[in-house]
Amino acid sequence: IPSRCFANCTALTEIDVHKNIKGVANDALVGSGYEKNQANGPLCLGRILYSYKGNVKDIVVPEGISIIEAGAFLGNTSIEKLTLGYDVEEIGDYAFQNCTSLTTIVVNDAMGIVGDGTFKGCTALKAADFSNSTLAYIGYEAFSGCTALADVKLSETTSEIGDYAFANTKIETIEFGKNINSVGANSFLNASKLKSFVVVDKNKTYSAVDGVLYNKDGNELVVFPAAKTGTFNLPKDVWKICDKAFYGSAISSVKLD
């Protein structure tokens, strides 16, 4: 249902939605009788949560909702806690961008996709735990600018981290499971508190030595943790240093033998 499709249809109070509806713009029903009759909180059609009503601090996504539409809560400064229902599989692009009061996310086990910029600029968010979910993809700028974000736990099923996904955060340690196979060049740009990467042995794409992220063969240095200090001795087997690998690093010296 496209943007403002049923806007200001004040007599429209009931909508019979097919279960396979694919998308609802967050302003598709603004000013309609349907929205007027809804309680404060998430606004939903079929399996899609497309917007919200009122100033609600605790958002609980209802059962049966599998998609949170792009921009659904964009700029909502009232939300403090988000609980994702067990059916949520996808959070659309910029769905919670600049929700500056959001401190807590409770994640379900079905979660598969966190879209581009989903939580960008959520400056009060301190932790994001996806460890018990089936999260596969974290999009471009998904958590960029979450300046209080210090603790992130990825799922074993996570395979891709988009460019700038965790830029300008306070993450200290990040662990990659066996399925991570793509990390954007700037995924951890300006993550000034980052001290170490941890990569499980079964990962076929990446490895970590002394907290530094390399490719699996250890001959490409992918990212050097910005908060790692002292002298760094580049391993002799390394023949390539990836773009911006040392950007903003706190090291005092490097030995390139």
PDB file of N, CA and C in Angstrom, residues 2-47:
ATOM      1  N   PRO A   2       0.867   2.061  -1.028  1.00  0.00           N
ATOM      2  CA  PRO A   2       1.832   3.157  -1.167  1.00  0.00           C
ATOM      3  C   PRO A   2       1.569   4.347  -0.236  1.00  0.00           C
ATOM      4  N   SER A   3       2.508   5.262  -0.254  1.00  0.00           N
ATOM      5  CA  SER A   3       2.464   6.454   0.601  1.00  0.00           C
ATOM      6  C   SER A   3       1.149   7.217   0.449  1.00  0.00           C
ATOM      7  N   ARG A   4       0.504   7.519   1.591  1.00  0.00           N
ATOM      8  CA  ARG A   4      -0.716   8.337   1.702  1.00  0.00           C
ATOM      9  C   ARG A   4      -1.865   7.812   0.839  1.00  0.00           C
ATOM     10  N   CYS A   5      -1.852   6.522   0.565  1.00  0.00           N
ATOM     11  CA  CYS A   5      -2.878   5.915  -0.282  1.00  0.00           C
ATOM     12  C   CYS A   5      -4.291   6.146   0.270  1.00  0.00           C
ATOM     13  N   PHE A   6      -4.447   5.979   1.590  1.00  0.00           N
ATOM     14  CA  PHE A   6      -5.755   6.169   2.218  1.00  0.00           C
ATOM     15  C   PHE A   6      -5.718   7.311   3.244  1.00  0.00           C
ATOM     16  N   ALA A   7      -4.803   8.250   3.051  1.00  0.00           N
ATOM     17  CA  ALA A   7      -4.677   9.372   3.994  1.00  0.00           C
ATOM     18  C   ALA A   7      -5.965  10.180   4.055  1.00  0.00           C
ATOM     19  N   ASN A   8      -6.356  10.536   5.297  1.00  0.00           N
ATOM     20  CA  ASN A   8      -7.535  11.380   5.552  1.00  0.00           C
ATOM     21  C   ASN A   8      -8.850  10.769   5.071  1.00  0.00           C
ATOM     22  N   CYS A   9      -8.890   9.467   4.922  1.00  0.00           N
ATOM     23  CA  CYS A   9     -10.161   8.777   4.630  1.00  0.00           C
ATOM     24  C   CYS A   9     -10.847   8.532   5.970  1.00  0.00           C
ATOM     25  N   THR A  10     -11.519   9.541   6.464  1.00  0.00           N
ATOM     26  CA  THR A  10     -12.048   9.512   7.836  1.00  0.00           C
ATOM     27  C   THR A  10     -13.161   8.489   8.036  1.00  0.00           C
ATOM     28  N   ALA A  11     -13.841   8.102   6.954  1.00  0.00           N
ATOM     29  CA  ALA A  11     -14.919   7.119   7.081  1.00  0.00           C
ATOM     30  C   ALA A  11     -14.415   5.674   6.979  1.00  0.00           C
ATOM     31  N   LEU A  12     -13.136   5.536   6.619  1.00  0.00           N
ATOM     32  CA  LEU A  12     -12.557   4.189   6.470  1.00  0.00           C
ATOM     33  C   LEU A  12     -12.151   3.657   7.841  1.00  0.00           C
ATOM     34  N   THR A  13     -12.912   2.698   8.355  1.00  0.00           N
ATOM     35  CA  THR A  13     -12.655   2.177   9.704  1.00  0.00           C
ATOM     36  C   THR A  13     -12.257   0.707   9.713  1.00  0.00           C
ATOM     37  N   GLU A  14     -12.534  -0.001   8.622  1.00  0.00           N
ATOM     38  CA  GLU A  14     -12.198  -1.422   8.566  1.00  0.00           C
ATOM     39  C   GLU A  14     -11.431  -1.733   7.284  1.00  0.00           C
ATOM     40  N   ILE A  15     -10.402  -2.571   7.424  1.00  0.00           N
ATOM     41  CA  ILE A  15      -9.609  -2.984   6.262  1.00  0.00           C
ATOM     42  C   ILE A  15      -9.399  -4.485   6.345  1.00  0.00           C
ATOM     43  N   ASP A  16      -9.809  -5.175   5.316  1.00  0.00           N
ATOM     44  CA  ASP A  16      -9.621  -6.623   5.235  1.00  0.00           C
ATOM     45  C   ASP A  16      -8.367  -6.884   4.408  1.00  0.00           C
ATOM     46  N   VAL A  17      -7.325  -7.336   5.064  1.00  0.00           N
ATOM     47  CA  VAL A  17      -6.010  -7.459   4.425  1.00  0.00           C
ATOM     48  C   VAL A  17      -5.681  -8.911   4.121  1.00  0.00           C
ATOM     49  N   HIS A  18      -5.190  -9.156   2.914  1.00  0.00           N
ATOM     50  CA  HIS A  18      -4.726 -10.496   2.550  1.00  0.00           C
ATOM     51  C   HIS A  18      -3.481 -10.836   3.348  1.00  0.00           C
ATOM     52  N   LYS A  19      -3.353 -12.085   3.740  1.00  0.00           N
ATOM     53  CA  LYS A  19      -2.238 -12.497   4.596  1.00  0.00           C
ATOM     54  C   LYS A  19      -0.883 -12.332   3.924  1.00  0.00           C
ATOM     55  N   ASN A  20      -0.856 -12.261   2.604  1.00  0.00           N
ATOM     56  CA  ASN A  20       0.414 -12.158   1.882  1.00  0.00           C
ATOM     57  C   ASN A  20       0.775 -10.728   1.476  1.00  0.00           C
ATOM     58  N   ILE A  21       0.125  -9.744   2.081  1.00  0.00           N
ATOM     59  CA  ILE A  21       0.462  -8.353   1.779  1.00  0.00           C
ATOM     60  C   ILE A  21       1.955  -8.136   1.990  1.00  0.00           C
ATOM     61  N   LYS A  22       2.608  -7.421   1.057  1.00  0.00           N
ATOM     62  CA  LYS A  22       4.065  -7.302   1.067  1.00  0.00           C
ATOM     63  C   LYS A  22       4.592  -6.018   1.699  1.00  0.00           C
ATOM     64  N   GLY A  23       3.796  -4.950   1.688  1.00  0.00           N
ATOM     65  CA  GLY A  23       4.322  -3.701   2.223  1.00  0.00           C
ATOM     66  C   GLY A  23       3.234  -2.680   2.474  1.00  0.00           C
ATOM     67  N   VAL A  24       3.460  -1.836   3.491  1.00  0.00           N
ATOM     68  CA  VAL A  24       2.551  -0.748   3.835  1.00  0.00           C
ATOM     69  C   VAL A  24       3.395   0.475   4.176  1.00  0.00           C
ATOM     70  N   ALA A  25       3.269   1.552   3.429  1.00  0.00           N
ATOM     71  CA  ALA A  25       4.016   2.777   3.742  1.00  0.00           C
ATOM     72  C   ALA A  25       3.590   3.302   5.104  1.00  0.00           C
ATOM     73  N   ASN A  26       4.540   3.897   5.833  1.00  0.00           N
ATOM     74  CA  ASN A  26       4.208   4.316   7.199  1.00  0.00           C
ATOM     75  C   ASN A  26       3.210   5.463   7.271  1.00  0.00           C
ATOM     76  N   ASP A  27       2.938   6.110   6.140  1.00  0.00           N
ATOM     77  CA  ASP A  27       1.921   7.162   6.124  1.00  0.00           C
ATOM     78  C   ASP A  27       0.727   6.799   5.240  1.00  0.00           C
ATOM     79  N   ALA A  28       0.578   5.530   4.925  1.00  0.00           N
ATOM     80  CA  ALA A  28      -0.469   5.091   4.002  1.00  0.00           C
ATOM     81  C   ALA A  28      -1.874   5.379   4.531  1.00  0.00           C
ATOM     82  N   LEU A  29      -2.038   5.361   5.864  1.00  0.00           N
ATOM     83  CA  LEU A  29      -3.365   5.514   6.460  1.00  0.00           C
ATOM     84  C   LEU A  29      -3.441   6.689   7.421  1.00  0.00           C
ATOM     85  N   VAL A  30      -2.496   7.601   7.309  1.00  0.00           N
ATOM     86  CA  VAL A  30      -2.468   8.729   8.238  1.00  0.00           C
ATOM     87  C   VAL A  30      -3.756   9.545   8.116  1.00  0.00           C
ATOM     88  N   GLY A  31      -4.359   9.873   9.254  1.00  0.00           N
ATOM     89  CA  GLY A  31      -5.582  10.665   9.263  1.00  0.00           C
ATOM     90  C   GLY A  31      -6.839   9.885   8.938  1.00  0.00           C
ATOM     91  N   SER A  32      -6.727   8.582   8.794  1.00  0.00           N
ATOM     92  CA  SER A  32      -7.883   7.753   8.444  1.00  0.00           C
ATOM     93  C   SER A  32      -8.678   7.366   9.687  1.00  0.00           C
ATOM     94  N   GLY A  33      -9.906   6.949   9.450  1.00  0.00           N
ATOM     95  CA  GLY A  33     -10.730   6.457  10.545  1.00  0.00           C
ATOM     96  C   GLY A  33     -10.160   5.190  11.150  1.00  0.00           C
ATOM     97  N   TYR A  34      -9.488   4.392  10.311  1.00  0.00           N
ATOM     98  CA  TYR A  34      -8.871   3.162  10.806  1.00  0.00           C
ATOM     99  C   TYR A  34      -7.849   3.463  11.907  1.00  0.00           C
ATOM    100  N   GLU A  35      -6.956   4.407  11.640  1.00  0.00           N
ATOM    101  CA  GLU A  35      -5.936   4.735  12.638  1.00  0.00           C
ATOM    102  C   GLU A  35      -6.544   5.413  13.859  1.00  0.00           C
ATOM    103  N   LYS A  36      -7.579   6.214  13.651  1.00  0.00           N
ATOM    104  CA  LYS A  36      -8.221   6.893  14.773  1.00  0.00           C
ATOM    105  C   LYS A  36      -8.774   5.888  15.777  1.00  0.00           C
ATOM    106  N   ASN A  37      -9.244   4.752  15.284  1.00  0.00           N
ATOM    107  CA  ASN A  37      -9.857   3.742  16.150  1.00  0.00           C
ATOM    108  C   ASN A  37      -8.854   2.817  16.826  1.00  0.00           C
ATOM    109  N   GLN A  38      -7.584   2.933  16.455  1.00  0.00           N
ATOM    110  CA  GLN A  38      -6.563   2.055  17.030  1.00  0.00           C
ATOM    111  C   GLN A  38      -6.063   2.604  18.366  1.00  0.00           C
ATOM    112  N   ALA A  39      -5.690   1.704  19.250  1.00  0.00           N
ATOM    113  CA  ALA A  39      -5.118   2.097  20.539  1.00  0.00           C
ATOM    114  C   ALA A  39      -3.706   2.632  20.331  1.00  0.00           C
ATOM    115  N   ASN A  40      -3.210   3.376  21.309  1.00  0.00           N
ATOM    116  CA  ASN A  40      -1.830   3.858  21.253  1.00  0.00           C
ATOM    117  C   ASN A  40      -0.862   2.680  21.216  1.00  0.00           C
ATOM    118  N   GLY A  41       0.145   2.797  20.397  1.00  0.00           N
ATOM    119  CA  GLY A  41       1.124   1.724  20.253  1.00  0.00           C
ATOM    120  C   GLY A  41       1.343   1.395  18.793  1.00  0.00           C
ATOM    121  N   PRO A  42       1.816   0.179  18.484  1.00  0.00           N
ATOM    122  CA  PRO A  42       2.092  -0.202  17.100  1.00  0.00           C
ATOM    123  C   PRO A  42       0.829  -0.201  16.245  1.00  0.00           C
ATOM    124  N   LEU A  43       0.965   0.233  14.994  1.00  0.00           N
ATOM    125  CA  LEU A  43      -0.118   0.170  14.025  1.00  0.00           C
ATOM    126  C   LEU A  43       0.211  -0.935  13.020  1.00  0.00           C
ATOM    127  N   CYS A  44      -0.716  -1.861  12.848  1.00  0.00           N
ATOM    128  CA  CYS A  44      -0.431  -3.045  12.049  1.00  0.00           C
ATOM    129  C   CYS A  44      -1.530  -3.311  11.026  1.00  0.00           C
ATOM    130  N   LEU A  45      -1.107  -3.911   9.922  1.00  0.00           N
ATOM    131  CA  LEU A  45      -2.029  -4.432   8.912  1.00  0.00           C
ATOM    132  C   LEU A  45      -1.519  -5.804   8.504  1.00  0.00           C
ATOM    133  N   GLY A  46      -2.344  -6.810   8.695  1.00  0.00           N
ATOM    134  CA  GLY A  46      -1.891  -8.158   8.376  1.00  0.00           C
ATOM    135  C   GLY A  46      -0.665  -8.515   9.194  1.00  0.00           C
ATOM    136  N   ARG A  47       0.377  -8.938   8.503  1.00  0.00           N
ATOM    137  CA  ARG A  47       1.604  -9.356   9.176  1.00  0.00           C
ATOM    138  C   ARG A  47       2.636  -8.234   9.276  1.00  0.00           C
TER     139      ARG A  47
END
